[in-house]
mmCIF file of C-alpha atoms in Angstrom:
data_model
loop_
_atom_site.group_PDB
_atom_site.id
_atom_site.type_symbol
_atom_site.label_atom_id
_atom_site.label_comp_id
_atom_site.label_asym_id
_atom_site.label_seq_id
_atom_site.Cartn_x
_atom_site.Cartn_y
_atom_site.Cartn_z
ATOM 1 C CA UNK Z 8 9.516 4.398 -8.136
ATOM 2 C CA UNK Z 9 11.094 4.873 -4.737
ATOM 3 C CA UNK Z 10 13.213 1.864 -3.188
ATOM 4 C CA UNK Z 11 11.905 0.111 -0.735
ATOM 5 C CA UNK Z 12 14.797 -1.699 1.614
ATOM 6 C CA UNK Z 13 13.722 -0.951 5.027
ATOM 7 C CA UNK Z 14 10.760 1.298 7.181
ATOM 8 C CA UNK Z 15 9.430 1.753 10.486
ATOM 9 C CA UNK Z 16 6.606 3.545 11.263
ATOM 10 C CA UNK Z 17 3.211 3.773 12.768
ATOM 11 C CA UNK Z 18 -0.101 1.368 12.559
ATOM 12 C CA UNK Z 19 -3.079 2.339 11.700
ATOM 13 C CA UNK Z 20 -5.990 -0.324 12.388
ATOM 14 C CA UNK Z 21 -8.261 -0.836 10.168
ATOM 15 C CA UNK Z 22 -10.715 -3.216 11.166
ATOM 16 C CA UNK Z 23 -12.229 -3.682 7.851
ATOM 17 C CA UNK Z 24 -12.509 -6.647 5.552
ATOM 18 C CA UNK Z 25 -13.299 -6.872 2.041
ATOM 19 C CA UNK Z 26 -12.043 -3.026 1.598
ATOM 20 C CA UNK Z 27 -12.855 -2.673 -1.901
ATOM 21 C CA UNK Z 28 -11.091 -0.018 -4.563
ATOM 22 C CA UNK Z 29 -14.412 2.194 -4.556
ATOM 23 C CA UNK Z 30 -13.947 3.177 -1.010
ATOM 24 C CA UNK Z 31 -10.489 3.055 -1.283
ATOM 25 C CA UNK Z 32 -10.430 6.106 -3.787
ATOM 26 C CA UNK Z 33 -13.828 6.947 -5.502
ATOM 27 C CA UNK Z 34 -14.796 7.009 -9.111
ATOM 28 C CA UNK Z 35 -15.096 11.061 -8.918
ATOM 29 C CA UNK Z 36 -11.399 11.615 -8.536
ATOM 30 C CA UNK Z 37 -10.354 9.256 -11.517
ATOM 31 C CA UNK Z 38 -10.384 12.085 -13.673
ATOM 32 C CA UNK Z 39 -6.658 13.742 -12.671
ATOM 33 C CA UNK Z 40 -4.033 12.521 -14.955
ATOM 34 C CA UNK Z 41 -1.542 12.559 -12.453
ATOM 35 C CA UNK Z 42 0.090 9.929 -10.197
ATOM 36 C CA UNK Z 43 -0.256 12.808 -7.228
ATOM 37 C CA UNK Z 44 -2.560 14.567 -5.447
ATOM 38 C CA UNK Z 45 -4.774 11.818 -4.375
ATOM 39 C CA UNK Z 46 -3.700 11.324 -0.899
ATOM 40 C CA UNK Z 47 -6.525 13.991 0.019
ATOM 41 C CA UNK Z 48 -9.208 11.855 -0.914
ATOM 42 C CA UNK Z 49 -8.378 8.256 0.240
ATOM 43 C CA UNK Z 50 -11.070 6.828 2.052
ATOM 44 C CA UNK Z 51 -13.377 9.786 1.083
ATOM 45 C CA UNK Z 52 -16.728 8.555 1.716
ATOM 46 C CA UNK Z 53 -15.751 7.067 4.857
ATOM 47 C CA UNK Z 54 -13.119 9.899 5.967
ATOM 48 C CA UNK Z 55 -15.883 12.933 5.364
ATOM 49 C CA UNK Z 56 -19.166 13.715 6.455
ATOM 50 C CA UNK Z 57 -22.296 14.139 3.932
ATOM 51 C CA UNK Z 58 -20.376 18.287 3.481
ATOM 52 C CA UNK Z 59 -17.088 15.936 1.842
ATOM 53 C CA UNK Z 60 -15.178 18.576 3.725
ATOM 54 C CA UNK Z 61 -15.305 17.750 7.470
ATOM 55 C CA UNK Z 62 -13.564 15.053 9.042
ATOM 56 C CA UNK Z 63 -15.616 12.262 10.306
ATOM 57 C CA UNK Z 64 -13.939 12.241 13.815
ATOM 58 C CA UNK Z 65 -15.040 8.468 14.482
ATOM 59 C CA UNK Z 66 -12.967 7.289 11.279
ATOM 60 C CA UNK Z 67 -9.577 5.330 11.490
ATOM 61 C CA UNK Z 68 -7.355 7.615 9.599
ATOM 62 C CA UNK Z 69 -9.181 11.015 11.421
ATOM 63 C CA UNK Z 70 -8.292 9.390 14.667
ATOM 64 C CA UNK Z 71 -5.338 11.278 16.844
ATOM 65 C CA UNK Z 72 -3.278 8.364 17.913
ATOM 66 C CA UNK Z 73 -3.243 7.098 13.579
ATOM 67 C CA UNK Z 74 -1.990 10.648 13.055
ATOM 68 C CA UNK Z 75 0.949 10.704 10.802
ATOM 69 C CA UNK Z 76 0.289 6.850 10.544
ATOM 70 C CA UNK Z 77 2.976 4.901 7.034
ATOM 71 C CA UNK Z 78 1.470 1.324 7.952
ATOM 72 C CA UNK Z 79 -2.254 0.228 6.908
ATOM 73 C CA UNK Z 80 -3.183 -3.007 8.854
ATOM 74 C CA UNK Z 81 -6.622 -4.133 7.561
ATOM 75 C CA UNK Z 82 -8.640 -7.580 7.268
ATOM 76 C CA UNK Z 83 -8.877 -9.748 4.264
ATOM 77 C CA UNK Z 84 -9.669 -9.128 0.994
ATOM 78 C CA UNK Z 85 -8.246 -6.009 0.883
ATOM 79 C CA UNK Z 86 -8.225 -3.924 -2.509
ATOM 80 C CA UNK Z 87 -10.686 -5.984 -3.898
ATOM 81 C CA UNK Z 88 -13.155 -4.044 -6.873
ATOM 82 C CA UNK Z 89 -11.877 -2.907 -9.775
ATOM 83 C CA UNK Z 90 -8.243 -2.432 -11.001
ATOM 84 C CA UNK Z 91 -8.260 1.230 -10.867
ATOM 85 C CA UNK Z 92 -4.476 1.869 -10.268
ATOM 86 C CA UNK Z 93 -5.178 5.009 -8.760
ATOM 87 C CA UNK Z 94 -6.549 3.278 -5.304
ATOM 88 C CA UNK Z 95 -2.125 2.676 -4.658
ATOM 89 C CA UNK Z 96 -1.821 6.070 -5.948
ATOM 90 C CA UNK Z 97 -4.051 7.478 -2.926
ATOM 91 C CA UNK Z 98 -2.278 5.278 -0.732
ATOM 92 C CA UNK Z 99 0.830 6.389 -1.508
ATOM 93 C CA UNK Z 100 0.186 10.057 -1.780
ATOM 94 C CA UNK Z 101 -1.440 10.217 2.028
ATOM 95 C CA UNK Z 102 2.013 8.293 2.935
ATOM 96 C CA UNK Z 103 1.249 4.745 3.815
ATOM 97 C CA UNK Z 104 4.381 2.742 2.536
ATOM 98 C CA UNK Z 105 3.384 -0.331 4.309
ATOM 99 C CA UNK Z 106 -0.491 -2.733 3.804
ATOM 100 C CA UNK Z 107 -0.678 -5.479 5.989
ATOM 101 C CA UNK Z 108 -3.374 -8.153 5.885
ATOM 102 C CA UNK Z 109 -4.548 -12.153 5.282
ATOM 103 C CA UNK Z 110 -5.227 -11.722 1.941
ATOM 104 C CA UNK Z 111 -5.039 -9.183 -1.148
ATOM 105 C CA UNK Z 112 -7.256 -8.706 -4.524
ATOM 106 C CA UNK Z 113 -4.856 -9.486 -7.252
ATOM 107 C CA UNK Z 114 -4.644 -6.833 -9.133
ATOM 108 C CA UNK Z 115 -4.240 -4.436 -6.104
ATOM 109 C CA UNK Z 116 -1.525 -6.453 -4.531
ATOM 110 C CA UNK Z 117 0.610 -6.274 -8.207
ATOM 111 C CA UNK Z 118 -0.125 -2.371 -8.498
ATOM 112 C CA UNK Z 119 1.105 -2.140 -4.541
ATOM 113 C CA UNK Z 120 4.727 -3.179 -6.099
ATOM 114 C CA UNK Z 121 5.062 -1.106 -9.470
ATOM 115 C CA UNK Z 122 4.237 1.604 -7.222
ATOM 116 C CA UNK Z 123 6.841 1.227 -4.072
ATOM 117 C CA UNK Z 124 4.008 0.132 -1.221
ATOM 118 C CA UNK Z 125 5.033 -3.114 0.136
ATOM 119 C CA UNK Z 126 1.955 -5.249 0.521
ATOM 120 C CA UNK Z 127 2.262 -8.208 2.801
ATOM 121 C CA UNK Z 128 0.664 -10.831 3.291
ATOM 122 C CA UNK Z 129 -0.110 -12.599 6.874
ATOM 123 C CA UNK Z 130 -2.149 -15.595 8.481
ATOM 124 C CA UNK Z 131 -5.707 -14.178 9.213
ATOM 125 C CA UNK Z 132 -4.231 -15.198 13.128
ATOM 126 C CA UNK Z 133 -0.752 -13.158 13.231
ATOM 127 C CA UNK Z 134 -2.916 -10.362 11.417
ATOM 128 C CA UNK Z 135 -5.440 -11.038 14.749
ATOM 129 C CA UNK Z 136 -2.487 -10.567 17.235
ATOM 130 C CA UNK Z 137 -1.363 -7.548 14.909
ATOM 131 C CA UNK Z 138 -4.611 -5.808 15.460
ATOM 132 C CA UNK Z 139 -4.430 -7.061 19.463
ATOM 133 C CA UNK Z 140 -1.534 -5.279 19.955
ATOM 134 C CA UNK Z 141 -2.081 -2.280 18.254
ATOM 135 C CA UNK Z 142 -4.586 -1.655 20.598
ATOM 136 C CA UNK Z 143 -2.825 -2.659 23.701
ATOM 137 C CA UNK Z 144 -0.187 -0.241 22.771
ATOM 138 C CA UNK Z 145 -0.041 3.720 22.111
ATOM 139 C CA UNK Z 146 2.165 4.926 19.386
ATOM 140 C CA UNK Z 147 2.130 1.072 17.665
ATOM 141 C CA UNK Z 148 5.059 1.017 15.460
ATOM 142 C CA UNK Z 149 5.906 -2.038 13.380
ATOM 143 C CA UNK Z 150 9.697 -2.626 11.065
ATOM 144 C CA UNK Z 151 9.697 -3.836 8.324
ATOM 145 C CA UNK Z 152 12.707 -5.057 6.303
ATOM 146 C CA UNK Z 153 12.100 -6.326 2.980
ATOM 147 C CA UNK Z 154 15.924 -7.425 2.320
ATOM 148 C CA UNK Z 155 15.152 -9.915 5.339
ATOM 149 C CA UNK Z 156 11.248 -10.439 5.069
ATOM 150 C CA UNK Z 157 10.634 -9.481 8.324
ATOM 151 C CA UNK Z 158 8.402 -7.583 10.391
ATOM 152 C CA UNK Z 159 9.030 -6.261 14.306
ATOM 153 C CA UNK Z 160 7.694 -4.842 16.864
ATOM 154 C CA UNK Z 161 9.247 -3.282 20.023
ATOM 155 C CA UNK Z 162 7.390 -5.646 22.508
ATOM 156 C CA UNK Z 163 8.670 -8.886 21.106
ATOM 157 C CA UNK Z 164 7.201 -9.896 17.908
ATOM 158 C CA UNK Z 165 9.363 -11.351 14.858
ATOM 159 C CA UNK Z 166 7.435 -12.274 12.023
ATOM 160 C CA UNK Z 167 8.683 -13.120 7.733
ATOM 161 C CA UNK Z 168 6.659 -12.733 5.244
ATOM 162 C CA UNK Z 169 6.554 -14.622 1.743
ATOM 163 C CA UNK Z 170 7.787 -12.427 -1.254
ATOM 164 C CA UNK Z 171 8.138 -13.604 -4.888
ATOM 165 C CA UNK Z 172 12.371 -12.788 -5.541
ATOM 166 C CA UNK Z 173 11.388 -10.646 -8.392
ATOM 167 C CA UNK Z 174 9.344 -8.747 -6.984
ATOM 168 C CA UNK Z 175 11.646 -8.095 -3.991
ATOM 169 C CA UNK Z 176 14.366 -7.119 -6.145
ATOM 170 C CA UNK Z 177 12.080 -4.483 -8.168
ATOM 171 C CA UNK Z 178 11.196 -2.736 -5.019
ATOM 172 C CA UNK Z 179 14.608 -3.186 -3.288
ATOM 173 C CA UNK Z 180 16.264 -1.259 -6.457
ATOM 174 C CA UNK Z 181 12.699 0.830 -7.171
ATOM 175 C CA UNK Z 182 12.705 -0.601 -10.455
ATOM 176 C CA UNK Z 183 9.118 0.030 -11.742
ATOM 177 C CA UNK Z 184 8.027 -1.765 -15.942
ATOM 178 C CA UNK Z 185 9.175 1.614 -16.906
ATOM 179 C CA UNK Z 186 12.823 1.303 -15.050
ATOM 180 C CA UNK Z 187 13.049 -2.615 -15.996
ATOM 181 C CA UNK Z 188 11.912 -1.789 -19.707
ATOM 182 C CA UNK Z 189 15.050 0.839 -19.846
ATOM 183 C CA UNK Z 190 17.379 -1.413 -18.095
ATOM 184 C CA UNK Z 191 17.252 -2.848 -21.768
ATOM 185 C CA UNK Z 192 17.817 0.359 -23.536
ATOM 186 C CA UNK Z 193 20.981 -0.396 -25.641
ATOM 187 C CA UNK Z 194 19.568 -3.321 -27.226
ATOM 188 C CA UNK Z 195 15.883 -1.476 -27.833
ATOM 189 C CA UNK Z 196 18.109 1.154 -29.740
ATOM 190 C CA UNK Z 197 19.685 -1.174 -31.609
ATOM 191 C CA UNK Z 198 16.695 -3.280 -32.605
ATOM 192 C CA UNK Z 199 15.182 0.000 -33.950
ATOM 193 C CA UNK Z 200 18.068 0.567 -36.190
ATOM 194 C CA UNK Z 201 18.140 -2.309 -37.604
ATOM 195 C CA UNK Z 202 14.589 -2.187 -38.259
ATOM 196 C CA UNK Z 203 14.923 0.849 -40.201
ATOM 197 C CA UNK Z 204 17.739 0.148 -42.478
#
């Protein structure tokens, strides 16, 4: 998993709540066995029209100004549906490294962290003023520093953000189960020996 410590980069709004797993990547492209690949059909009923190959020029992501866009603000409830791990996948492959809003679905929020997207959580009224000034100003970058827990703007705004310590210290050091699981390798090893003799 890749580290997380610190990232700026550009909003993209999206003034959605209750965003649920389905739309986030559809059942159809559950198939690959891969971790890649998917960033091509996040949001793919909403990002297409009926042809699923041209760009619905009214969506958020197809929008110029959210071109080239690493931070997802969105309402509350977000990643809500099933657990389908492959929804952070998506999100990851089309390069958001960032999710902003009020509230997550549980299971999405714990994938967002084993995969190296920082989810973070905000009142449903800092998450209002985020939206506010994303659309008072072009080019809307946000920081983000996850060492600190805090996110910036370059108008003014400071805000922290709750984190549980573990899970800050996975991303910090991109330790996903697979990395924490191996941190223990020497004593795995010689469990098995013994085991076996």
């Amino acid at each position: 998993m890749q580290a997380f410590t610190q990232h700026t980069g550009l909003v993209c709004a999206m003034d959605r709540a209750n965003v649920d797993t389905d739309q986030i990547i559809p059942k159809q492209f559950l198939k690959r066995i891969e971790r890649t690949g998917y960033g091509p059909f996040l949001f793919f009923d909403w990002r297409y029209l009926a042809d699923g190959t041209t760009d619905d020029p009214a969506f958020e992501l197809n929008l110029p100004k959210n071109s080239g866009a690493t931070v997802l603000l969105a309402r509350r409830n977000f990643g809500c549906g099933s657990s389908r791990e492959h929804a952070v996948w998506a999100i990851e492959n089309y390069g958001f490294r960032v999710v902003i809003a009020p509230s997550f679905a549980d299971i999405f929020y714990n994938n967002c962290s084993k995969n190296g997207v920082l989810p973070i959580r905000l009142s449903e009224e800092q998450v209002e003023d985020l939206f506010q000034r994303a659309a008072k100003h072009p080019g809307y970058k946000l920081h983000v520093d996850l060492a600190t827990c805090t996110v910036k703007d370059d108008h003014g705004l400071a805000l922290t953000f709750a984190i549980d310590p573990s899970r800050q210290h996975n991303m910090l050091n991109g330790l996903d189960d697979i990395a924490l699981t191996l941190m223990h390798e020497a004593k795995i090893t010689a469990f098995e020996k013994q085991m076996v003799s």
